[in-house]
Each structure stands twice: as C-alpha cells, then as structure tokens.
Amino acid sequence: MHATYCLLSSLLLLSILAQPSYAAISQSFYFDQEGNPLSGGPAAVPSDSSQTSLSSVPTGVVLRRGIVYEYYPVNGKSFSEIVTSVQENGPYIAGAKRRLPTRMKWRFGISYEYDFTSALDEEDTAVHVSLEVKDIKVTYGITVTLPSLIDNTSLNPIERNLWKNLFLQFLEHEYDHVDIIEDIATADEAKKSLAEINYLIFDYRDGLDIDNTIGTFLKDETAKAAKEMSRNIRERLNEYDRLTDFGNKHSLRDSFFRPEKK
C-alpha cells in the first residue's frame, strides 16, 4: 500500500467525486517503556519479585494516587542495620549494574478519535482523504517498588524518624521519575505529530477498504510517535539518574529540574 499525507489547509479542494463523511472512529494503542506495542490496557505491570502490603509505609507518609506500589521486605534492630538490609535486598537494576533501594516500571497508551471525508480522483486513480484526528489522550501505567520495614518496634523515636526521612527520599526519587515520564510537553509532542495528519492520498485499487486503510495508516503513525516519545522519556530518565547517581546524590535533583521545578 502506498500512501502519503500532507499538512494542508481545509481550503484545498480537488475536482473529484466526493464521498460522504464518516462518524468519529476511536483507536487506542498501548506501548511498553521501549515504545514496543502491547496488547491490553495501560495498567501498570506488577514487579516480578515484590510483595504487597497495606501497612508498608512509615506512619504519616501519604502516597500519590494512580500508581501501583509494591514492596520488598527489609529488617534491622537499628537504623544502620536497616540501611544495610536495603542495600542487600533492593531490586537489581540492570542499567545501574547493582542493587538499588527502589525500582520503577512503566508503560503508556495513546488514544484518539478521527473522522474523515474521502473522494476518488478519477484522473490519477487516487483516493484523497480529508482527515481530523482529535481528542488525543496519553495515559500511563506506573509501578513503583519500595522497601518495607517488617518490624520497627526495636527502633527509638530518632531512628524511626531517620527511617521515615530515608523512605521519603526514596519516594521522592521515584516521583521525580514519574514527573519525567508524565511531562506534559513530551506528551504534547506526540499529540501534535498525530493532530497534524489532516490530508492523505492513497493509490486506488479495486476493493480498497478506505476505513481499514486509514485506520492502519494511523496505527503506524501512532507507533512512530510512541517510539519517539519513549526515546525522549528514556533519555531524560537516564540523564536524571546519571546526575543523581540513581538517587545517591539526591541533592543534585534540583539542578536537573530547574527552572521546571522550584
């Protein structure tokens, strides 16, 4: 199938036999963090070795909604022993080539509606399509893995507070990852690339299914936009992790987000 698309205004009209316009059609596609297509929705994928608990966070810590949280157990009779347990039991991160206190997995979805008017140019045997892609949405599914202290009864109040502050640091590091992934500007670039597709030309052949041809074309363009979006996100995540040494230099996070964050 040969197809081209042009960024043309609605003033471009051809001397062709016009066909009726079609009602809005919906499409949704989902991708992993590498930008590869997935089946199913954008719901987060549970980590493969974590345990979930309803009482896994220190008292007073409030978690963000819309994220799946999973936990791995740590223990110790003192704060220093707990830190050692985190270092020994944290998830192995291939990119860091070592165990880290936290881990995040993510995926995303792109959905939209489109309607079109098609017409056959009998002189050059081409199908011309005036197209509008609208209501474009990007959704995310994110899973964060965190340490969970099994028993804090042996800790004194100062040590409990130290653990809470360390946990909050771990959490803030992963929330920075979430903010990078869900950055509006990155999603807007993907949306813009799809919204700009407003005029298509297909080679005509007997039995051509225009609906399916347009849907397949948009599916391919969505996959391209997803690949680019994934690449941009992963580049920023890698830059952030290099700067902060995967959270070990947490104080450097401000220089990464400035002036985006204050």
mmCIF file of C-alpha atoms in Angstrom:
data_model
loop_
_atom_site.group_PDB
_atom_site.id
_atom_site.type_symbol
_atom_site.label_atom_id
_atom_site.label_comp_id
_atom_site.label_asym_id
_atom_site.label_seq_id
_atom_site.Cartn_x
_atom_site.Cartn_y
_atom_site.Cartn_z
ATOM 1 C CA MET A 1 0.000 0.000 0.000
ATOM 2 C CA HIS A 2 1.339 3.379 -0.963
ATOM 3 C CA ALA A 3 0.197 6.392 0.982
ATOM 4 C CA THR A 4 1.316 9.941 1.539
ATOM 5 C CA TYR A 5 -0.007 12.603 3.828
ATOM 6 C CA CYS A 6 0.199 16.358 3.560
ATOM 7 C CA LEU A 7 -0.268 19.159 6.048
ATOM 8 C CA LEU A 8 -2.809 21.125 4.028
ATOM 9 C CA SER A 9 -5.499 23.617 4.922
ATOM 10 C CA SER A 10 -9.174 22.902 4.506
ATOM 11 C CA LEU A 11 -9.187 25.259 1.523
ATOM 12 C CA LEU A 12 -7.527 22.629 -0.647
ATOM 13 C CA LEU A 13 -10.295 21.134 -2.755
ATOM 14 C CA LEU A 14 -9.939 18.906 -5.791
ATOM 15 C CA SER A 15 -12.148 18.345 -8.803
ATOM 16 C CA ILE A 16 -13.093 14.896 -7.632
ATOM 17 C CA LEU A 17 -16.132 12.832 -6.852
ATOM 18 C CA ALA A 18 -16.725 13.411 -3.161
ATOM 19 C CA GLN A 19 -17.883 10.648 -0.836
ATOM 20 C CA PRO A 20 -19.856 11.156 2.413
ATOM 21 C CA SER A 21 -18.020 11.882 5.643
ATOM 22 C CA TYR A 22 -17.814 9.210 8.340
ATOM 23 C CA ALA A 23 -18.711 9.378 12.015
ATOM 24 C CA ALA A 24 -15.859 9.603 14.522
ATOM 25 C CA ILE A 25 -13.874 6.386 14.908
ATOM 26 C CA SER A 26 -11.880 5.560 18.064
ATOM 27 C CA GLN A 27 -8.490 3.873 18.282
ATOM 28 C CA SER A 28 -6.329 3.027 21.307
ATOM 29 C CA PHE A 29 -2.829 1.562 21.382
ATOM 30 C CA TYR A 30 -0.509 0.654 24.247
ATOM 31 C CA PHE A 31 3.269 0.524 24.484
ATOM 32 C CA ASP A 32 5.977 -0.608 26.887
ATOM 33 C CA GLN A 33 8.726 1.712 28.089
ATOM 34 C CA GLU A 34 10.780 0.892 24.996
ATOM 35 C CA GLY A 35 7.919 2.031 22.781
ATOM 36 C CA ASN A 36 7.033 -1.502 21.649
ATOM 37 C CA PRO A 37 3.338 -2.300 21.064
ATOM 38 C CA LEU A 38 1.444 -4.107 23.817
ATOM 39 C CA SER A 39 -1.915 -5.785 23.981
ATOM 40 C CA GLY A 40 -4.332 -4.768 26.704
ATOM 41 C CA GLY A 41 -4.610 -1.508 28.580
ATOM 42 C CA PRO A 42 -2.051 0.842 30.098
ATOM 43 C CA ALA A 43 -2.365 -0.581 33.609
ATOM 44 C CA ALA A 44 0.966 -0.921 35.349
ATOM 45 C CA VAL A 45 2.721 -4.270 35.295
ATOM 46 C CA PRO A 46 3.458 -5.637 38.776
ATOM 47 C CA SER A 47 7.117 -6.154 39.525
ATOM 48 C CA ASP A 48 8.220 -9.770 39.330
ATOM 49 C CA SER A 49 9.645 -10.268 42.829
ATOM 50 C CA SER A 50 7.866 -7.856 45.160
ATOM 51 C CA GLN A 51 5.403 -8.287 47.972
ATOM 52 C CA THR A 52 2.438 -6.037 48.575
ATOM 53 C CA SER A 53 1.318 -4.891 51.998
ATOM 54 C CA LEU A 54 -1.304 -2.457 53.215
ATOM 55 C CA SER A 55 0.974 -1.238 56.010
ATOM 56 C CA SER A 56 4.269 -0.944 54.162
ATOM 57 C CA VAL A 57 4.974 2.765 54.550
ATOM 58 C CA PRO A 58 6.069 4.713 57.626
ATOM 59 C CA THR A 59 3.343 6.427 59.607
ATOM 60 C CA GLY A 60 2.384 9.788 58.142
ATOM 61 C CA VAL A 61 3.590 9.093 54.615
ATOM 62 C CA VAL A 62 0.893 9.795 52.003
ATOM 63 C CA LEU A 63 1.275 8.134 48.606
ATOM 64 C CA ARG A 64 0.226 9.540 45.262
ATOM 65 C CA ARG A 65 -2.840 8.093 43.642
ATOM 66 C CA GLY A 66 -2.753 6.474 40.227
ATOM 67 C CA ILE A 67 0.437 4.499 40.884
ATOM 68 C CA VAL A 68 0.792 0.811 41.747
ATOM 69 C CA TYR A 69 3.040 0.317 44.798
ATOM 70 C CA GLU A 70 4.842 -2.888 45.619
ATOM 71 C CA TYR A 71 7.294 -3.660 48.387
ATOM 72 C CA TYR A 72 10.189 -5.891 49.318
ATOM 73 C CA PRO A 73 10.911 -6.674 52.988
ATOM 74 C CA VAL A 74 13.810 -5.208 54.967
ATOM 75 C CA ASN A 75 14.657 -5.566 58.651
ATOM 76 C CA GLY A 76 17.090 -4.471 61.335
ATOM 77 C CA LYS A 77 17.290 -3.641 65.007
ATOM 78 C CA SER A 78 18.895 -0.276 64.317
ATOM 79 C CA PHE A 79 18.769 2.301 61.545
ATOM 80 C CA SER A 80 22.201 1.316 60.246
ATOM 81 C CA GLU A 81 21.116 -2.342 60.057
ATOM 82 C CA ILE A 82 18.032 -1.329 58.080
ATOM 83 C CA VAL A 83 20.162 0.626 55.604
ATOM 84 C CA THR A 84 22.349 -2.450 55.157
ATOM 85 C CA SER A 85 19.241 -4.577 54.597
ATOM 86 C CA VAL A 86 18.045 -2.170 51.893
ATOM 87 C CA GLN A 87 21.427 -2.370 50.184
ATOM 88 C CA GLU A 88 21.375 -6.170 50.281
ATOM 89 C CA ASN A 89 17.738 -6.747 49.321
ATOM 90 C CA GLY A 90 16.881 -3.924 46.949
ATOM 91 C CA PRO A 91 15.941 -4.821 43.361
ATOM 92 C CA TYR A 92 18.773 -5.341 40.902
ATOM 93 C CA ILE A 93 18.742 -2.623 38.232
ATOM 94 C CA ALA A 94 20.495 -3.621 35.024
ATOM 95 C CA GLY A 95 21.148 -0.022 33.968
ATOM 96 C CA ALA A 96 22.942 0.693 37.234
ATOM 97 C CA LYS A 97 24.572 -2.764 37.346
ATOM 98 C CA ARG A 98 23.783 -3.023 41.030
ATOM 99 C CA ARG A 99 21.001 -3.260 43.574
ATOM 100 C CA LEU A 100 19.146 -0.037 44.300
ATOM 101 C CA PRO A 101 16.611 0.897 47.001
ATOM 102 C CA THR A 102 13.747 1.372 44.511
ATOM 103 C CA ARG A 103 12.567 0.399 41.073
ATOM 104 C CA MET A 104 10.002 1.703 38.612
ATOM 105 C CA LYS A 105 8.312 0.085 35.617
ATOM 106 C CA TRP A 106 6.087 1.971 33.212
ATOM 107 C CA ARG A 107 4.007 1.789 30.064
ATOM 108 C CA PHE A 108 1.738 4.198 28.264
ATOM 109 C CA GLY A 109 -1.232 4.382 25.934
ATOM 110 C CA ILE A 110 -2.251 6.719 23.109
ATOM 111 C CA SER A 111 -5.901 7.039 22.132
ATOM 112 C CA TYR A 112 -7.853 9.351 19.848
ATOM 113 C CA GLU A 113 -10.861 9.771 17.640
ATOM 114 C CA TYR A 114 -10.826 10.609 13.962
ATOM 115 C CA ASP A 115 -13.297 11.316 11.203
ATOM 116 C CA PHE A 116 -12.750 11.815 7.514
ATOM 117 C CA THR A 117 -14.169 12.593 4.125
ATOM 118 C CA SER A 118 -12.834 10.630 1.154
ATOM 119 C CA ALA A 119 -13.034 11.227 -2.560
ATOM 120 C CA LEU A 120 -11.847 9.469 -5.702
ATOM 121 C CA ASP A 121 -9.810 11.369 -8.258
ATOM 122 C CA GLU A 122 -10.751 9.580 -11.450
ATOM 123 C CA GLU A 123 -7.917 11.180 -13.427
ATOM 124 C CA ASP A 124 -4.988 9.870 -11.391
ATOM 125 C CA THR A 125 -6.815 6.937 -9.725
ATOM 126 C CA ALA A 126 -6.015 8.160 -6.243
ATOM 127 C CA VAL A 127 -8.149 8.391 -3.126
ATOM 128 C CA HIS A 128 -7.931 11.742 -1.357
ATOM 129 C CA VAL A 129 -8.868 11.882 2.304
ATOM 130 C CA SER A 130 -9.566 14.945 4.417
ATOM 131 C CA LEU A 131 -8.908 13.818 7.982
ATOM 132 C CA GLU A 132 -9.255 15.171 11.515
ATOM 133 C CA VAL A 133 -7.549 13.421 14.424
ATOM 134 C CA LYS A 134 -8.959 14.743 17.687
ATOM 135 C CA ASP A 135 -9.442 14.127 21.403
ATOM 136 C CA ILE A 136 -5.907 12.708 21.596
ATOM 137 C CA LYS A 137 -5.060 11.353 25.049
ATOM 138 C CA VAL A 138 -1.915 9.877 26.578
ATOM 139 C CA THR A 139 -2.294 7.629 29.628
ATOM 140 C CA TYR A 140 0.302 5.956 31.831
ATOM 141 C CA GLY A 141 0.653 2.846 33.945
ATOM 142 C CA ILE A 142 3.419 3.004 36.550
ATOM 143 C CA THR A 143 4.579 0.533 39.193
ATOM 144 C CA VAL A 144 6.983 1.633 41.944
ATOM 145 C CA THR A 145 8.815 -0.867 44.157
ATOM 146 C CA LEU A 146 9.871 0.339 47.622
ATOM 147 C CA PRO A 147 11.398 -1.165 50.785
ATOM 148 C CA SER A 148 9.049 -2.128 53.599
ATOM 149 C CA LEU A 149 10.311 -2.353 57.168
ATOM 150 C CA ILE A 150 8.953 -5.574 58.665
ATOM 151 C CA ASP A 151 9.236 -4.543 62.320
ATOM 152 C CA ASN A 152 10.148 -1.155 63.775
ATOM 153 C CA THR A 153 9.495 -1.947 67.438
ATOM 154 C CA SER A 154 13.206 -2.080 68.267
ATOM 155 C CA LEU A 155 13.834 1.435 66.939
ATOM 156 C CA ASN A 156 13.891 4.501 69.154
ATOM 157 C CA PRO A 157 11.950 7.621 68.035
ATOM 158 C CA ILE A 158 15.040 9.185 66.454
ATOM 159 C CA GLU A 159 15.758 6.075 64.394
ATOM 160 C CA ARG A 160 12.121 5.804 63.327
ATOM 161 C CA ASN A 161 12.286 9.375 62.093
ATOM 162 C CA LEU A 162 15.556 8.659 60.258
ATOM 163 C CA TRP A 163 13.905 5.713 58.511
ATOM 164 C CA LYS A 164 10.869 7.796 57.598
ATOM 165 C CA ASN A 165 13.056 10.534 56.111
ATOM 166 C CA LEU A 166 15.078 7.994 54.130
ATOM 167 C CA PHE A 167 11.893 6.378 52.849
ATOM 168 C CA LEU A 168 10.609 9.804 51.775
ATOM 169 C CA GLN A 169 13.867 10.393 49.901
ATOM 170 C CA PHE A 170 13.433 7.085 48.087
ATOM 171 C CA LEU A 171 9.858 8.040 47.298
ATOM 172 C CA GLU A 172 10.787 11.499 46.047
ATOM 173 C CA HIS A 173 13.385 9.975 43.733
ATOM 174 C CA GLU A 174 10.740 7.761 42.128
ATOM 175 C CA TYR A 175 8.233 10.595 41.959
ATOM 176 C CA ASP A 176 10.844 12.532 40.004
ATOM 177 C CA HIS A 177 10.862 9.623 37.562
ATOM 178 C CA VAL A 178 7.074 9.787 37.382
ATOM 179 C CA ASP A 179 7.164 13.534 36.688
ATOM 180 C CA ILE A 180 9.643 12.994 33.862
ATOM 181 C CA ILE A 181 7.500 10.270 32.311
ATOM 182 C CA GLU A 182 4.267 12.232 32.613
ATOM 183 C CA ASP A 183 5.763 15.534 31.460
ATOM 184 C CA ILE A 184 3.064 17.398 29.529
ATOM 185 C CA ALA A 185 5.494 18.781 26.956
ATOM 186 C CA THR A 186 6.631 15.294 25.955
ATOM 187 C CA ALA A 187 3.057 14.068 25.548
ATOM 188 C CA ASP A 188 2.159 17.210 23.597
ATOM 189 C CA GLU A 189 4.847 16.437 21.032
ATOM 190 C CA ALA A 190 3.254 13.040 20.349
ATOM 191 C CA LYS A 191 -0.210 14.586 20.206
ATOM 192 C CA LYS A 192 0.968 17.274 17.792
ATOM 193 C CA SER A 193 2.509 14.756 15.396
ATOM 194 C CA LEU A 194 -0.864 12.975 15.123
ATOM 195 C CA ALA A 195 -3.052 16.088 15.033
ATOM 196 C CA GLU A 196 -1.039 17.427 12.086
ATOM 197 C CA ILE A 197 -2.094 14.494 9.887
ATOM 198 C CA ASN A 198 -5.050 16.068 8.092
ATOM 199 C CA TYR A 199 -4.761 15.059 4.446
ATOM 200 C CA LEU A 200 -3.964 11.643 2.942
ATOM 201 C CA ILE A 201 -3.580 10.330 -0.602
ATOM 202 C CA PHE A 202 -3.848 6.597 -1.279
ATOM 203 C CA ASP A 203 -3.332 4.702 -4.510
ATOM 204 C CA TYR A 204 -6.706 3.402 -5.604
ATOM 205 C CA ARG A 205 -7.345 -0.261 -6.368
ATOM 206 C CA ASP A 206 -10.435 -2.387 -6.737
ATOM 207 C CA GLY A 207 -11.846 -3.446 -3.407
ATOM 208 C CA LEU A 208 -9.931 -0.834 -1.430
ATOM 209 C CA ASP A 209 -11.260 -0.666 2.139
ATOM 210 C CA ILE A 210 -10.848 3.018 2.909
ATOM 211 C CA ASP A 211 -11.839 2.688 6.578
ATOM 212 C CA ASN A 212 -9.276 -0.032 7.215
ATOM 213 C CA THR A 213 -6.594 1.703 5.147
ATOM 214 C CA ILE A 214 -6.892 4.911 7.149
ATOM 215 C CA GLY A 215 -7.019 3.035 10.456
ATOM 216 C CA THR A 216 -3.889 1.055 9.585
ATOM 217 C CA PHE A 217 -2.074 4.186 8.455
ATOM 218 C CA LEU A 218 -2.883 5.964 11.721
ATOM 219 C CA LYS A 219 -1.848 2.884 13.707
ATOM 220 C CA ASP A 220 1.575 3.002 12.047
ATOM 221 C CA GLU A 221 1.908 6.735 12.666
ATOM 222 C CA THR A 222 0.906 6.236 16.309
ATOM 223 C CA ALA A 223 3.615 3.585 16.677
ATOM 224 C CA LYS A 224 6.182 6.047 15.277
ATOM 225 C CA ALA A 225 5.027 8.759 17.692
ATOM 226 C CA ALA A 226 5.201 6.277 20.579
ATOM 227 C CA LYS A 227 8.762 5.264 19.693
ATOM 228 C CA GLU A 228 9.853 8.885 19.634
ATOM 229 C CA MET A 229 8.014 9.654 22.873
ATOM 230 C CA SER A 230 9.576 6.641 24.602
ATOM 231 C CA ARG A 231 13.045 7.595 23.377
ATOM 232 C CA ASN A 232 12.681 11.158 24.688
ATOM 233 C CA ILE A 233 11.439 9.960 28.081
ATOM 234 C CA ARG A 234 14.198 7.381 28.464
ATOM 235 C CA GLU A 235 16.862 9.923 27.540
ATOM 236 C CA ARG A 236 15.639 12.273 30.281
ATOM 237 C CA LEU A 237 15.362 9.439 32.816
ATOM 238 C CA ASN A 238 18.916 8.356 32.041
ATOM 239 C CA GLU A 239 20.161 11.926 32.308
ATOM 240 C CA TYR A 240 18.452 12.318 35.681
ATOM 241 C CA ASP A 241 19.885 9.052 37.005
ATOM 242 C CA ARG A 242 23.380 9.934 35.807
ATOM 243 C CA LEU A 243 23.211 13.308 37.535
ATOM 244 C CA THR A 244 21.861 11.936 40.816
ATOM 245 C CA ASP A 245 23.805 8.636 40.643
ATOM 246 C CA PHE A 246 20.498 6.765 40.819
ATOM 247 C CA GLY A 247 19.445 8.721 43.892
ATOM 248 C CA ASN A 248 22.696 8.504 45.849
ATOM 249 C CA LYS A 249 23.289 12.213 45.141
ATOM 250 C CA HIS A 250 19.717 13.218 45.766
ATOM 251 C CA SER A 251 20.566 16.861 46.463
ATOM 252 C CA LEU A 252 21.508 17.325 42.796
ATOM 253 C CA ARG A 253 17.933 16.779 41.655
ATOM 254 C CA ASP A 254 17.170 20.500 41.884
ATOM 255 C CA SER A 255 19.743 21.344 39.226
ATOM 256 C CA PHE A 256 18.072 18.872 36.866
ATOM 257 C CA PHE A 257 14.556 20.270 37.195
ATOM 258 C CA ARG A 258 15.377 23.972 37.429
ATOM 259 C CA PRO A 259 13.637 26.029 36.179
ATOM 260 C CA GLU A 260 10.858 23.445 35.689
ATOM 261 C CA LYS A 261 10.656 22.812 39.425
ATOM 262 C CA LYS A 262 11.150 25.353 42.143
#
